[in-house]
Each structure stands twice: as structure tokens, then as C-alpha cells.
XYZ file of C-alpha atoms in Angstrom:
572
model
C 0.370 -224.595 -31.501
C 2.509 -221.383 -32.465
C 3.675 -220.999 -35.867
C 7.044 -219.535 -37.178
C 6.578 -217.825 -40.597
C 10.623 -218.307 -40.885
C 13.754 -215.889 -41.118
C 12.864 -214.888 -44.670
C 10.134 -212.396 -43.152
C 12.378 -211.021 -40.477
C 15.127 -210.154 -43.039
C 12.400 -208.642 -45.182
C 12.180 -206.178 -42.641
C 16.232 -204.813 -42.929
C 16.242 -205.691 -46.454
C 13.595 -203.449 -47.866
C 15.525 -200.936 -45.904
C 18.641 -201.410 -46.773
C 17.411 -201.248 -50.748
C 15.415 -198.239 -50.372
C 17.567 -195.038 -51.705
C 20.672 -195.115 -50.015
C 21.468 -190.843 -50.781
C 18.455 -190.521 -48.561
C 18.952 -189.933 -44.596
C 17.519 -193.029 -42.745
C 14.538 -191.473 -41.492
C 13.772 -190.191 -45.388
C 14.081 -193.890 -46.429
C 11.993 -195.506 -43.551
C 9.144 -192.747 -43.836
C 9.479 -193.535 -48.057
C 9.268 -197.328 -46.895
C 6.100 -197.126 -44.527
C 4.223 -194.768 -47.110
C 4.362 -191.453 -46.034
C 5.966 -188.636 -47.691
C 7.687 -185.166 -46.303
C 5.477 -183.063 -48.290
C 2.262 -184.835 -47.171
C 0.778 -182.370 -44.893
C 0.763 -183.961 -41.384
C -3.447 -183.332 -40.874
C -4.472 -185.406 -37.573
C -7.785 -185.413 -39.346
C -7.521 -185.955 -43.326
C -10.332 -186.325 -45.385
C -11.430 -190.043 -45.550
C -11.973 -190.723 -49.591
C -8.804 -188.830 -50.094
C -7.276 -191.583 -47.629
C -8.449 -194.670 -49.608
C -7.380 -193.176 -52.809
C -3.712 -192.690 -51.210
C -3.809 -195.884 -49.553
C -5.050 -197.788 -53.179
C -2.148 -196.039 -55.002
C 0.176 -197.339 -52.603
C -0.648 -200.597 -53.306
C -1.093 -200.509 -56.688
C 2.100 -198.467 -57.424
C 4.192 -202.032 -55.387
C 2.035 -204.582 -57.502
C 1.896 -202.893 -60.846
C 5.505 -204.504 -62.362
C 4.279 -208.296 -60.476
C 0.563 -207.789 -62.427
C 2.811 -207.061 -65.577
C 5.138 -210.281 -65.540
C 2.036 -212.520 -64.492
C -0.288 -212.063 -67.806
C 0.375 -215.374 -69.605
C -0.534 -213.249 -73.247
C 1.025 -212.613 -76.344
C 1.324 -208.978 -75.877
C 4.401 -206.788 -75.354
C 5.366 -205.256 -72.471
C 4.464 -202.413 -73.303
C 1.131 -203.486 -74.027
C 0.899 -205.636 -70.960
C 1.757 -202.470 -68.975
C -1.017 -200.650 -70.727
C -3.295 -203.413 -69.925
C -2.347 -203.477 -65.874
C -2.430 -199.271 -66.147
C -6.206 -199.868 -67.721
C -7.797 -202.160 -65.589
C -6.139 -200.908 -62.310
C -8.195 -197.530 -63.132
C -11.370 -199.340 -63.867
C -10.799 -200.540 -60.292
C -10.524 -197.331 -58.385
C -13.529 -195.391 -58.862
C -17.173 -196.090 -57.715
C -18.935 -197.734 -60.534
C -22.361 -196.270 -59.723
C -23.657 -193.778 -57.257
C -27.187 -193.394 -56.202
C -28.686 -190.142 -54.454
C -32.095 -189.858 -53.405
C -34.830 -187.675 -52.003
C -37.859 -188.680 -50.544
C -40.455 -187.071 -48.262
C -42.128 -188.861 -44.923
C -44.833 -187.607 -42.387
C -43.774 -187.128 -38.820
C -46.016 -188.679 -36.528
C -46.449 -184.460 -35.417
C -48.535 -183.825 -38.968
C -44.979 -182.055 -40.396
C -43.678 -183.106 -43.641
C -39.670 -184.048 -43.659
C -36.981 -184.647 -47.044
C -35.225 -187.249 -46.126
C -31.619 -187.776 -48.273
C -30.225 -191.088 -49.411
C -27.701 -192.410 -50.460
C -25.895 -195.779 -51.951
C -22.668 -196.690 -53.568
C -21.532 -199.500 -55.753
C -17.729 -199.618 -56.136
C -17.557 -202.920 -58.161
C -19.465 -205.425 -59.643
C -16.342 -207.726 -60.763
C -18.100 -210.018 -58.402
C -22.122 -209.948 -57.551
C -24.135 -208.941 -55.771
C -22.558 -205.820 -54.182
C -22.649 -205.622 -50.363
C -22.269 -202.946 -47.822
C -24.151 -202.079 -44.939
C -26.500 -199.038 -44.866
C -25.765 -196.559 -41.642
C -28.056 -193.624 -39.969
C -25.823 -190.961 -39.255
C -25.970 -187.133 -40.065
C -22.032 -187.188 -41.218
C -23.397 -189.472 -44.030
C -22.134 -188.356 -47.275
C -21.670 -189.086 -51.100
C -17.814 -189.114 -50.281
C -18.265 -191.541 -47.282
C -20.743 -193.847 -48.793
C -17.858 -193.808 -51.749
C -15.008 -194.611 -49.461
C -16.663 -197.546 -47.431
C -18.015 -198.960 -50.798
C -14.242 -199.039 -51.815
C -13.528 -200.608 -48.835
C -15.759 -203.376 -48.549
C -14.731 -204.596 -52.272
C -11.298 -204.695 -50.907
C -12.181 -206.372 -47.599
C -14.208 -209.305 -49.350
C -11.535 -209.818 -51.813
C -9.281 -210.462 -49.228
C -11.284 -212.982 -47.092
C -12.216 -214.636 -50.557
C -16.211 -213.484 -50.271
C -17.284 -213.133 -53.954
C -19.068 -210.202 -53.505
C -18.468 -206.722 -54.505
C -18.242 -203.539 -52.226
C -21.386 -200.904 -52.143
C -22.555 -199.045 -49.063
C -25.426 -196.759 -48.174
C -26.688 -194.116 -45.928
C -29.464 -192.218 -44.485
C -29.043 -188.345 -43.298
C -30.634 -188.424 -40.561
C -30.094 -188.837 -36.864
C -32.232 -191.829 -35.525
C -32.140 -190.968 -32.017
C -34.567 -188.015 -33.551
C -37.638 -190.067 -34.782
C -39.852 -192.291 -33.198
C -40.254 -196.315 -34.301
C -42.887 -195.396 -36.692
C -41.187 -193.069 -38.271
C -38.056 -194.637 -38.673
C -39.919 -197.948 -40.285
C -41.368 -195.290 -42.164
C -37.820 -194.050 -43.545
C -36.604 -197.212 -44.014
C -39.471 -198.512 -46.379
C -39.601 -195.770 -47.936
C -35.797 -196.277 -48.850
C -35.935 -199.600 -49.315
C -38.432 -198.683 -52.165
C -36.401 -196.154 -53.564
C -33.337 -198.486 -54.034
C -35.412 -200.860 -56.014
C -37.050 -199.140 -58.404
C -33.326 -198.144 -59.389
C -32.108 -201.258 -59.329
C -29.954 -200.886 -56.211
C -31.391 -203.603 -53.936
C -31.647 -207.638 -54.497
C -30.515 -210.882 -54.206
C -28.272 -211.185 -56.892
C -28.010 -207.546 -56.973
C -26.951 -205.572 -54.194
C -27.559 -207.231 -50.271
C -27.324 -204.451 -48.265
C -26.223 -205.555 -44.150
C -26.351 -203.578 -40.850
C -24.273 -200.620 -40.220
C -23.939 -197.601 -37.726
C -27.776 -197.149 -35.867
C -29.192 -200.069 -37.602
C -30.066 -203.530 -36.872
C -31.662 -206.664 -37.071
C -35.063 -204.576 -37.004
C -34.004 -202.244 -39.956
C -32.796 -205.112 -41.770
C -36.404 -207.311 -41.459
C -38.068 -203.982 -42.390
C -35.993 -203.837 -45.620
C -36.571 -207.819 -46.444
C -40.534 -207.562 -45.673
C -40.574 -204.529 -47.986
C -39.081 -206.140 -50.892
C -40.631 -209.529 -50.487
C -43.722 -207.928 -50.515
C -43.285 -205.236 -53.555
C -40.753 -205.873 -56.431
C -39.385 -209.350 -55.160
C -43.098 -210.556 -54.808
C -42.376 -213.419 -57.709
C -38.953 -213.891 -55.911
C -38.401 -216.981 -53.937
C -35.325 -215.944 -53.131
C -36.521 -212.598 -52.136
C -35.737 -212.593 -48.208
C -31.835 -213.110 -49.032
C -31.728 -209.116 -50.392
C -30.478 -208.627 -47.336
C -29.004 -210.211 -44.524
C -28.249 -209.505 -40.570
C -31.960 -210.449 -40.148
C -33.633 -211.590 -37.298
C -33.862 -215.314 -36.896
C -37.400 -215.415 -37.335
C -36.687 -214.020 -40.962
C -34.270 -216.012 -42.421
C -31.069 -214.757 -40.091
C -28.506 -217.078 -39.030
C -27.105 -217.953 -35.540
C -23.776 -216.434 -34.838
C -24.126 -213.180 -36.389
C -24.401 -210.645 -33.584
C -20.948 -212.005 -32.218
C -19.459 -212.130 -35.291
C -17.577 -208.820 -34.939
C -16.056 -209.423 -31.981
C -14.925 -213.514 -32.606
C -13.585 -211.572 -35.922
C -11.473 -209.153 -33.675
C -10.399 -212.175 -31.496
C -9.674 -214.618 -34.210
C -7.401 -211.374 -36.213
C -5.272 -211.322 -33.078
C -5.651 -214.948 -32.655
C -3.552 -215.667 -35.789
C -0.870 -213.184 -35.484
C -0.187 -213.560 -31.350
C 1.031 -217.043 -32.208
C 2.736 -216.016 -35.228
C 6.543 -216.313 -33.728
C 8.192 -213.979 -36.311
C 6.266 -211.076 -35.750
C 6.179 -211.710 -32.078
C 9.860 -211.888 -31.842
C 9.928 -208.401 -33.548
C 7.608 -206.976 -30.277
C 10.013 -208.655 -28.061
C 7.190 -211.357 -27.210
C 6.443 -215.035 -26.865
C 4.211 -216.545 -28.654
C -0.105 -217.263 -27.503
C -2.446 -215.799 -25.276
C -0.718 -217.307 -21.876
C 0.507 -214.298 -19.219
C -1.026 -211.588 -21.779
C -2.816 -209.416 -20.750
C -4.971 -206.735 -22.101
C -7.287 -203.084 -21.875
C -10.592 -202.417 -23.683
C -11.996 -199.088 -24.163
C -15.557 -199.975 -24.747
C -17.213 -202.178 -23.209
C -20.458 -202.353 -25.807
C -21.310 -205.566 -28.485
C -17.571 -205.649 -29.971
C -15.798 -205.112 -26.184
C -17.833 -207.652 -24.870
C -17.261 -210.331 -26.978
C -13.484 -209.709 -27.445
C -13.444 -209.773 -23.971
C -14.938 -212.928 -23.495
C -13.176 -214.924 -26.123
C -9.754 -214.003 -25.301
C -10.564 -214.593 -21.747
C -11.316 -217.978 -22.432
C -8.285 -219.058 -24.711
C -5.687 -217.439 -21.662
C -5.446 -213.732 -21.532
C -6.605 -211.361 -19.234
C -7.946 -208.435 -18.998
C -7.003 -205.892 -16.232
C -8.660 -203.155 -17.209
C -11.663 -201.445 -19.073
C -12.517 -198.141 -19.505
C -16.216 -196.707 -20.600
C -17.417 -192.991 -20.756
C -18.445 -192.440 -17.264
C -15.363 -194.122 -15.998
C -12.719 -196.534 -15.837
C -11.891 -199.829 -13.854
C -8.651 -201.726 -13.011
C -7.792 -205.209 -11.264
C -4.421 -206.558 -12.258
C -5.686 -209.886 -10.759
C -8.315 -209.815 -13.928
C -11.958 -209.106 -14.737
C -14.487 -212.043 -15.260
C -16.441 -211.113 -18.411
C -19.490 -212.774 -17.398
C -19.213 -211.164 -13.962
C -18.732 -208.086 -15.703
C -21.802 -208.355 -17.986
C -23.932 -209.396 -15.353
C -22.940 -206.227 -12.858
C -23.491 -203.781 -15.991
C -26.804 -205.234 -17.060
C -27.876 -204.619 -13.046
C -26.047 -201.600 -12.944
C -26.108 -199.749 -15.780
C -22.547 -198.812 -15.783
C -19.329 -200.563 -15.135
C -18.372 -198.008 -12.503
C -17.973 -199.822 -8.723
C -18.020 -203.168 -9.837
C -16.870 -205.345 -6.946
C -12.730 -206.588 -6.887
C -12.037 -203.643 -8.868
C -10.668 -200.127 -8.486
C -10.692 -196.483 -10.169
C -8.403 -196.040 -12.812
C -7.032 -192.320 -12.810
C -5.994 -191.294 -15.978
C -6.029 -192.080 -19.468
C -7.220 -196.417 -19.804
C -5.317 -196.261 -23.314
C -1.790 -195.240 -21.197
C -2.215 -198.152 -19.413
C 0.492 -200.628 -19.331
C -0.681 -203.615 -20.974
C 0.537 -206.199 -23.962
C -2.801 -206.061 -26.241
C -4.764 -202.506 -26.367
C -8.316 -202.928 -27.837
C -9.578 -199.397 -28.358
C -13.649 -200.143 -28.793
C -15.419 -196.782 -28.415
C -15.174 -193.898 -30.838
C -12.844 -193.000 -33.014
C -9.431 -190.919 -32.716
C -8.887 -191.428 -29.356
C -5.547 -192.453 -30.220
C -3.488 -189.317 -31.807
C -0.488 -187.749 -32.498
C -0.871 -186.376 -28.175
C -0.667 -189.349 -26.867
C 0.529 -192.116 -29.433
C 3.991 -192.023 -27.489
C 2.330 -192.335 -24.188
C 0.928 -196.049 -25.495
C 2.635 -198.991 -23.373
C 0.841 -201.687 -25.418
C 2.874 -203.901 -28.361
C -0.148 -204.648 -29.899
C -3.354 -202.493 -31.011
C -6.536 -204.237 -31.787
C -8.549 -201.463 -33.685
C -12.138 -202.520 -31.953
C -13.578 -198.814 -32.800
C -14.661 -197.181 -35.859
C -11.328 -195.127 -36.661
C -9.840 -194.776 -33.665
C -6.083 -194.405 -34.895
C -5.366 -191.089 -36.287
C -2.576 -190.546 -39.236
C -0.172 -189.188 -37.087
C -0.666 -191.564 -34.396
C -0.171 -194.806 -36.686
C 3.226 -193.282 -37.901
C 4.262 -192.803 -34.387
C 3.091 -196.402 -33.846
C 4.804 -197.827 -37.005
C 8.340 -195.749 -35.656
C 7.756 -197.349 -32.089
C 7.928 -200.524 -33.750
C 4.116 -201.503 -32.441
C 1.885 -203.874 -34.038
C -1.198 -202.205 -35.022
C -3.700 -204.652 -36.596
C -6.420 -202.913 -38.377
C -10.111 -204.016 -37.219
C -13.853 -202.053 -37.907
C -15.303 -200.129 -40.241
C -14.223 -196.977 -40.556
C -16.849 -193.515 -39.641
C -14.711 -190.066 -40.764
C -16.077 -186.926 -40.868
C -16.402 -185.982 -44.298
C -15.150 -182.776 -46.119
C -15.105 -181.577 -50.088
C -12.310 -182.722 -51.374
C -11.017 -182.581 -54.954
C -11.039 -185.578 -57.144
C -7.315 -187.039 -57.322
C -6.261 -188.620 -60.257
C -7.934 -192.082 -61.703
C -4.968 -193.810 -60.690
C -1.195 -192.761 -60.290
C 1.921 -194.910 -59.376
C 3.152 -191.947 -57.060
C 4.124 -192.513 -53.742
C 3.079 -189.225 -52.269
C 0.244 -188.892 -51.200
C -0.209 -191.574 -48.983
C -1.604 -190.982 -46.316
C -1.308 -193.198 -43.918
C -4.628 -193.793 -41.231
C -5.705 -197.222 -39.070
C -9.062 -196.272 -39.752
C -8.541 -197.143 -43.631
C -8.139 -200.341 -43.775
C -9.910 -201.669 -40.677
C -12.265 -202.891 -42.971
C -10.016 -204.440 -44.752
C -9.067 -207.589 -42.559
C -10.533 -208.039 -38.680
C -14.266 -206.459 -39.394
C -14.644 -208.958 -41.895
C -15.914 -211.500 -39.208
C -19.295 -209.265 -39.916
C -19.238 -209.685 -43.852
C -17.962 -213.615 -43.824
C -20.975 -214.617 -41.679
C -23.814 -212.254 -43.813
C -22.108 -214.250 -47.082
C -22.575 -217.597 -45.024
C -26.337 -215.974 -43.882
C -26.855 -215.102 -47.977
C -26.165 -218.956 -48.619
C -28.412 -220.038 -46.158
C -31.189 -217.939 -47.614
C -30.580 -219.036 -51.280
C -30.751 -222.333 -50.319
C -33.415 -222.291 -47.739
C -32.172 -224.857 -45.320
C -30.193 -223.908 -42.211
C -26.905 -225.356 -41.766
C -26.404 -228.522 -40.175
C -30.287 -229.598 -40.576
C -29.773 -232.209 -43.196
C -26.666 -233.847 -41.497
C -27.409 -233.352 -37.718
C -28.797 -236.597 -36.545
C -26.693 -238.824 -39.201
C -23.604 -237.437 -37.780
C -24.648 -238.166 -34.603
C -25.485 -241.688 -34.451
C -22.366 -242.003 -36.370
C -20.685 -240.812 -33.097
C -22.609 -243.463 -31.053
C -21.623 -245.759 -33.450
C -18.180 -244.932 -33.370
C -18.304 -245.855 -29.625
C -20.274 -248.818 -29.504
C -17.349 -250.233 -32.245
C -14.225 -249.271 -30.201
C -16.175 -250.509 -27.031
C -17.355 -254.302 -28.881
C -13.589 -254.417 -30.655
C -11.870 -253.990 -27.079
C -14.312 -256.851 -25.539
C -13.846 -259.154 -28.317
C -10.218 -258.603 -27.527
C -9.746 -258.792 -23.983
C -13.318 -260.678 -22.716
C -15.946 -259.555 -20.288
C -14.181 -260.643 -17.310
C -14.498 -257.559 -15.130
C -17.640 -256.356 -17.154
C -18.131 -254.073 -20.116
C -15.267 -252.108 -20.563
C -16.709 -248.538 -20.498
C -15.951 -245.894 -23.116
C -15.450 -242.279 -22.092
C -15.034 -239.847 -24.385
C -12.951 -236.757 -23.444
C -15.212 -233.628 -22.747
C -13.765 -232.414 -26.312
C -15.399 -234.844 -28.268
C -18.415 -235.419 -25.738
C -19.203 -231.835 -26.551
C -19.459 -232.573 -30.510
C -20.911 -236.191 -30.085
C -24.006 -234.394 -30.949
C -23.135 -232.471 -34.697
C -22.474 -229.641 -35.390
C -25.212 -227.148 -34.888
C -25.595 -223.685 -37.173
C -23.553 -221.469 -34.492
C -20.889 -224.649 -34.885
C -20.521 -224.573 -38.142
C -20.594 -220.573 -38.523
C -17.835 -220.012 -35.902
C -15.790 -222.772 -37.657
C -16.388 -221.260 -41.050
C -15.426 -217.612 -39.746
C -12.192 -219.231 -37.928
C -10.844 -220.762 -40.898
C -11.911 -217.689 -43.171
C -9.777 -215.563 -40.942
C -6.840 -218.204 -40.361
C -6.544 -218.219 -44.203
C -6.955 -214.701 -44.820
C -4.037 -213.987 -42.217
C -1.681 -216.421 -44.072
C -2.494 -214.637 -47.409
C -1.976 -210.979 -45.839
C 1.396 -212.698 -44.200
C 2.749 -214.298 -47.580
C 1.877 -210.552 -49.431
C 3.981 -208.816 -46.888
C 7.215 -211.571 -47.238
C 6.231 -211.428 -51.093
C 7.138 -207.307 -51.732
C 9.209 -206.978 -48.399
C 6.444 -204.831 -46.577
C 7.917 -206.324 -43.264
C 5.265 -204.675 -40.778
C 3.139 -202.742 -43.325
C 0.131 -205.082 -42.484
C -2.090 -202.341 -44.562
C -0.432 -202.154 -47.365
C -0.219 -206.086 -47.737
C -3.965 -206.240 -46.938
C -4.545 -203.380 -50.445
C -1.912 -205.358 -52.209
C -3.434 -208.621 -51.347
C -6.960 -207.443 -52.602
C -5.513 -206.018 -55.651
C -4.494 -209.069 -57.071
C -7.002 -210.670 -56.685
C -9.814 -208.414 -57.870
C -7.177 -207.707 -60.967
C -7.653 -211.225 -61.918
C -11.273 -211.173 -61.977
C -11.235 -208.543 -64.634
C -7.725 -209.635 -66.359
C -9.385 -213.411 -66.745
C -13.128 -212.360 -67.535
C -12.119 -210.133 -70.348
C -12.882 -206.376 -71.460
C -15.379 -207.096 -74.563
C -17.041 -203.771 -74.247
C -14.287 -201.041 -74.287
């Protein structure tokens, strides 16, 4: 079924336009419109925290007079605009920031300081989450950013949690197993004795070069140290291995996120009549640079519901078959293979896989691979962001000009320069600058964060989903059948024989329950769905038209405004 968001949206589009200064040039106006400014300086690489801060002015600078006229108070308007002023700067900023130094022995005999760190934006809403990440580009300005960001992505898929995130300086490819278990006990420890780690704390979550193993090293650590009296100890974390309290679904989660985010706005029909297309997955087809965790399963899902893919492109080459690749086939050849290279019904791709002409473009390796050089070389209407920042300033402005669709996916991994601190918060327009990368983990990543809040749940109440209900709804199906069948006899006789009941291969496929992995892809579905009308209604609300981004900020604002607005500021 296709939806049609109505005319009202595609007017939006002209209208904010057409309001916008009219003694500016056109191209003054749109740029003004989209969020960038003349004076910005056009950097293919800006600092990331600087970014955020732009991108959270941006929206706060459109929402500011709507937060004003929706306090229900006695105040003035003045004072209400005071108010709004106050609490959108209590927002902004990181409200704590941990750095830490710790030694570890190297299984050599040498002695190593390893640095820490771990950022907690908000606590409107607890615990915090974020993942932690190995990386040597780790930083107190990344950690800061990304902490940001995930209290603005779990605002707007309605997780109650608020945003922290955490890293490790070190490069993991470096250190053997026992050394790494080492480093991450050892951290795990240091968060806690500062209060930085547990279940109603912080729940920290894989991130870049960690896992399920990291994450039952982290759980085992705590249970066994400061959450000993816990019994809720094992849910201070979550991505865990099954064995520890983890929950089916997870591992895909990313990628049915990146499927269900394109899911909901390919069969929007007003924003595919603006790309010149039809509505649903049927005669799409698409490209995937990457073909790792999140390639794979965004392969195989919209594969299944009717697109197809015709080409993918990995590191030590690319493939191409306009007929379409089987996934499975696919996944089976590179697990024998080692590489995608030769697989059968295919051929070489020469050139650039992101050039290719295709309707959906899923970049899913690294990040800026799409810039300013090539942005006008891209055939595709619509870019998935699969990657960690692949989508470079320059190139999303050429994007947004080109009149693409460019829905914002992962988490974001910039390198990381000193920058200076920009103001607490300022309703200027100027220095936005405008990056995919931003708010990637603002709407499509969140498949990963919806199913560790789901994961949480299951831990605090220590029961897996489905358990208590499985065989009741079950033999209600049976029953179900055995009533339509005995109503149908009683109605027409046994003449012929019992008249048989078949149920369609839909329903003979849920006659069962629903199992854990049922209800978690359900649950991240309809998170998403819902989500993607609330990011759609923000953009009709303050005629943003295409500005997916800014309605996503916007969007989150609001919401994490009325936290604070409704719970009161008794301490300042």
C-alpha cells in the first residue's frame, strides 16, 4: 500500500521559497533555505563537533518562536522567550565528560597507557546510551559529537534514553585477545568507580571494532565487581551475546533499520513524485558499496520485498548483472571465496560503482566517498547513507541542488581537529554547515539503538519476549480453525467429508506465535514507520520541503524541550 502525504507538502516546497527574502537572487534564497550560508567556508572536510553545533542551531533557530507560543504559563513573552533561550542552551552542551588513564601489561612484559574516554550529553531521560568504539581518531570532541547525536536520535524514535558515547585510543587490530579483554575490563572498571556505567545509569552498546565479545566482557565485569548486589546487573549493557542476556535480532538490526528508512519513504507518493518516481520497491533497482554486516542485510531485505540489485562494489573490485544478484548466492560465493570478485552470472564493473546508473545508491563502506568530485556524476534519486559519513558537505549541497533524496543512515566516524568552542546557543543561520554524516544517526541507524532499548527491557525484566504467551497464542490459532471448520459443517453437513481448512502460507507461518526475532522485527518496523511520519509531519509543519535533516533536529528538539519545559528547573 503506497501512501500520499497530500499537496500541502509539495507546495511547502515552492512556498518556503517563494517567502524567503525576495531582494535576494534565487540561488541566495535557496542556499539561505537549505542551511548553508555564502560566507561558510566550503571545507570538503569540516570539523565534526563544529557540524552538530551548526546543524543544532539550525534547528533550534526554526523552532524557537513554535516552543514560545506552546508554553501553556502565565508568563510574558518576553519571559517565555527567556525560558525557550534557557533551556535550549541547557540542551546543547555535553552534560558530563569523562577522561581516563589507565596502564595494562602487554602479553611482551611492556607496560602501555591506555586513554579513555566517555560522554554524557543528557540525562533529561535515563540511563544515557551510546556505544563505546576502538579507534585511534577517538577524541574528547568526537565522543562529544556522537553523545549529542544519540540524544537526538532516541528522541526521535521515542527511546527514553539519553545520548553518551565512549572511546578507547587504541587500534585493536594491534593487541592480542588477552590484551584487549584486558583493556576492556580495565575500562569497564574505570567507568564505574565514576559513576559512568549501569543499568539505570549509563548502558553503553557496540560501536566501531567492538562486539558482542567486548560487550559480555563489560557485563561479566560489572556483575561481578560493583553490580555484585545488582540483579539487574547484566542489563548495563546490551548487544550481548545470547548466552548473556542478548536478544535475537540484534546483529541485523542495522541493516532492517536501513531497509525499513527507505521502506517508508519509497512508498511515500509525494516525495516520490518530486524524484520523478512511482511509488514501492517494484522495477527499482539498486548499487551497494559494501558488501559487509549492513550491505548484506540491506541487500537481502530489499531483495525480498521487489528490488534489485545490479551491482556491488567492494575494495578489491566491483561486480555488475543488470539481470540481478541473488543475496544468498552472493553470501554463499564470498564466504567460499573470500571476495566477491568472479562470482558466476556477473561481470567487471570498470569505473566508479557509485556512477552507476541506478534508482537507490546505498554507499556501505567508508566514509566520503561521495564528494564535491563526483556528487554530479551520481545517477541515483535516492541515497541510502549505509556507511559511517560517507556524504561530504559539499557533496550533500550538490545533492540537495540536484533535487536527490538523500536519507541519512549510520553513525557518523570524522576525523577530529581542535576546534574553538562556538557559542552556547545562537539563533544565527550561518554557520550551518551542512554534512550527511551528521545526522545519520539521527533517523535510519536507529534500527541499532531501538532493538538494544527492546534488549535493556528484556534484561530488566528477565524473561525473553514471547515466552509467557507462545503456546497460549498458539492453540488459540488451532482453535481458531477447528471453530471455522465445526461452524461450516454444522452449516452445510458432512456429505462429502470434513470440509478441510487451509490457512494461507501468511497465517500458516504465524499459526505458531510470535517468537523473540518476531516480535523484535515488528517492534523495530513500527518504531521506524512512526518515526518517519513524525520526521514527515515536522518537515510539512515549518515548510522544510526536502530538508529531511533539519526536520529530524527539529523533530528531536521538541521533544527533548518538553522533557525539561514539563519536569521543571528547581535547581537554577
Amino acid at each position: 500500500m503506497y501512501r500520499y502525504f497530500g499537496e500541502l507538502l509539495t507546495r511547502a516546497a515552492g512556498t518556503v521559497l517563494a517567502s524567503a527574502d525576495s531582494a535576494l537572487p534565487t540561488s541566495t534564497s535557496l542556499l539561505r533555505y537549505r542551511g548553508y550560508s555564502q560566507a561558510v567556508d566550503r571545507d570538503d572536510d569540516p570539523n565534526f563537533f563544529t557540524m552538530v553545533e551548526g546543524f543544532f542551531d539550525r534547528g533550534a533557530a526554526i523552532v524557537e518562536d513554535k516552543l514560545v507560543e506552546s508554553l501553556k504559563t502565565r508568563e510574558t513573552t518576553e519571559q517565555k522567550k527567556k525560558r525557550v533561550r534557557g533551556i535550549l542552551k541547557i540542551i546543547k552542551p555535553c552534560n558530563h565528560v569523562l577522561s581516563v588513564s589507565f596502564p595494562i601489561k602487554k602479553d611482551n612484559g611492556e607496560w602501555e597507557v591506555i586513554e579513555g574516554y566517555r560522554a554524557q550529553h543528557s540525562q533529561h531521560r535515563t540511563p544515557c546510551k551510546g556505544g563505546i568504539r576502538y579507534s585511534m581518531d577517538v577524541s574528547v570532541d568526537e565522543v562529544k559529537a556522537l553523545a549529542s547525536l544519540m540524544t537526538y536520535k532516541c528522541a526521535v524514535v521515542d527511546v527514553p534514553f539519553g545520548g553518551a558515547k565512549a572511546g578507547v585510543k587504541i587500534n585493536p587490530k594491534k593487541y592480542s585477545d588477552n590484551e584487549l579483554e584486558k583493556i576492556t575490563r580495565r575500562f569497564t572498571i574505570e567507568l564505574a568507580k565514576k559513576g559512568f556505567i549501569g543499568p539505570g545509569i549509563d548502558v553503553p552498546a557496540p560501536d566501531m571494532s567492538t562486539g558482542e565479545r567486548e560487550m559480555s566482557w563489560i557485563a561479566d565485569t560489572f556483575a561481578t565487581t560493583m553490580g555484585h548486589y545488582d540483579i539487574n546487573a547484566h542489563a548495563c549493557v546490551t548487544g550481548k551475546p545470547i548466552s548473556q542476556g542478548g536478544i535475537h535480532g540484534r546483529i541485523s538490526a542495522t541493516g532492517r533499520g536501513v531497509f525499513h528508512g527507505i521502506e517508508n519513504f519509497i512508498n511515500e507518493a509525494a516525495y516520490m513524485s518530486k524524484l520523478g518516481m512511482c511509488p514501492g520497491f517494484q522495477d527499482k533497482t539498486f548499487v551497494i558499496q559494501g558488501f559487509g554486516n549492513v550491505g548484506l542485510h540491506s541487500m537481502r531485505y530489499l531483495h525480498r520485498f521487489g528490488a534489485k540489485c545490479i551491482g556491488i562494489g567492494e575494495m578489491d573490485g566491483n561486480i555488475w548483472n543488470p539481470n540481478g544478484i541473488d543475496p544468498k548466492e552472493l553470501e554463499d560465493y564470498k564466504l567460499a571465496n573470500g571476495t566477491i570478485v568472479g562470482f558466476p552470472n556477473s561481470t567487471p564493473y570498470e569505473g566508479n560503482i557509485l556512477e552507476a546508473d541506478c534508482d537507490i545508491l546505498i554507499p556501505a563502506a567508508s566514509e566520503k566517498q561521495l564528494t564535491k568530485s563526483n556528487a554530479h556524476k551520481i545517477k541515483a534519486k535516492i541515497i541510502a547513507e549505509g556507511a559511517n559519513g560517507p556524504t561530504t558537505p559539499e557533496a550533500d549541497r550538490v545533492f540537495l541542488d540536484r533535487n536527490i533524496l538523500v536519507i541519512p543512515v549510520s553513525s557518523s566516524r570524522r576525523r577530529s581537529d581542535e576546534t574553538p568552542q562556538l557559542p552556547v546557543y545562537t539563533v544565527s543561520l550561518s554557520p550551518l554547515l551542512v554534512s550527511s554524516s551528521l545526522v545519520q544517526d539521527m533517523y535510519l541507524n536507529a534500527g541499532g539503538v531501538t532493538v538494544s532499548y527492546f534488549e535493556w527491557l528484556k534484561n530488566l525484566n528477565h524473561v525473553s519476549y514471547g515466552r509467557l504467551t507462545f503456546k497460549y497464542e498458539r492453540d488459540s490459532n488451532y482453535h481458531l480453525l477447528m471453530s471455522v471448520q465445526e461452524s461450516l459443517e454444522r452449516k452445510f453437513g458432512k456429505h462429502g467429508g470434513a470440509i478441510p481448512i487451509v490457512p494461507t502460507s501468511e497465517f500458516q507461518d504465524r499459526i505458531a506465535g510470535a517468537s523473540e526475532k518476531d516480535i523484535v522485527h515488528s517492534g523495530l518496523a513500527f518504531t521506524m514507520e512512526r518515526s518517519a511520519r513524525q520526521i514527515m509531519r515536522t518537515a510539512n509543519k515549518y515548510n522544510l520541503g526536502l530538508d529531511l535533516r533539519t526536520a529530524a533536529y527539529v523533530n528531536a528538539i521538541e521533544k527533548v524541550f518538553q522533557v525539561y519545559s514539563e519536569a521543571g528547573l528547581i535547581f537554577t
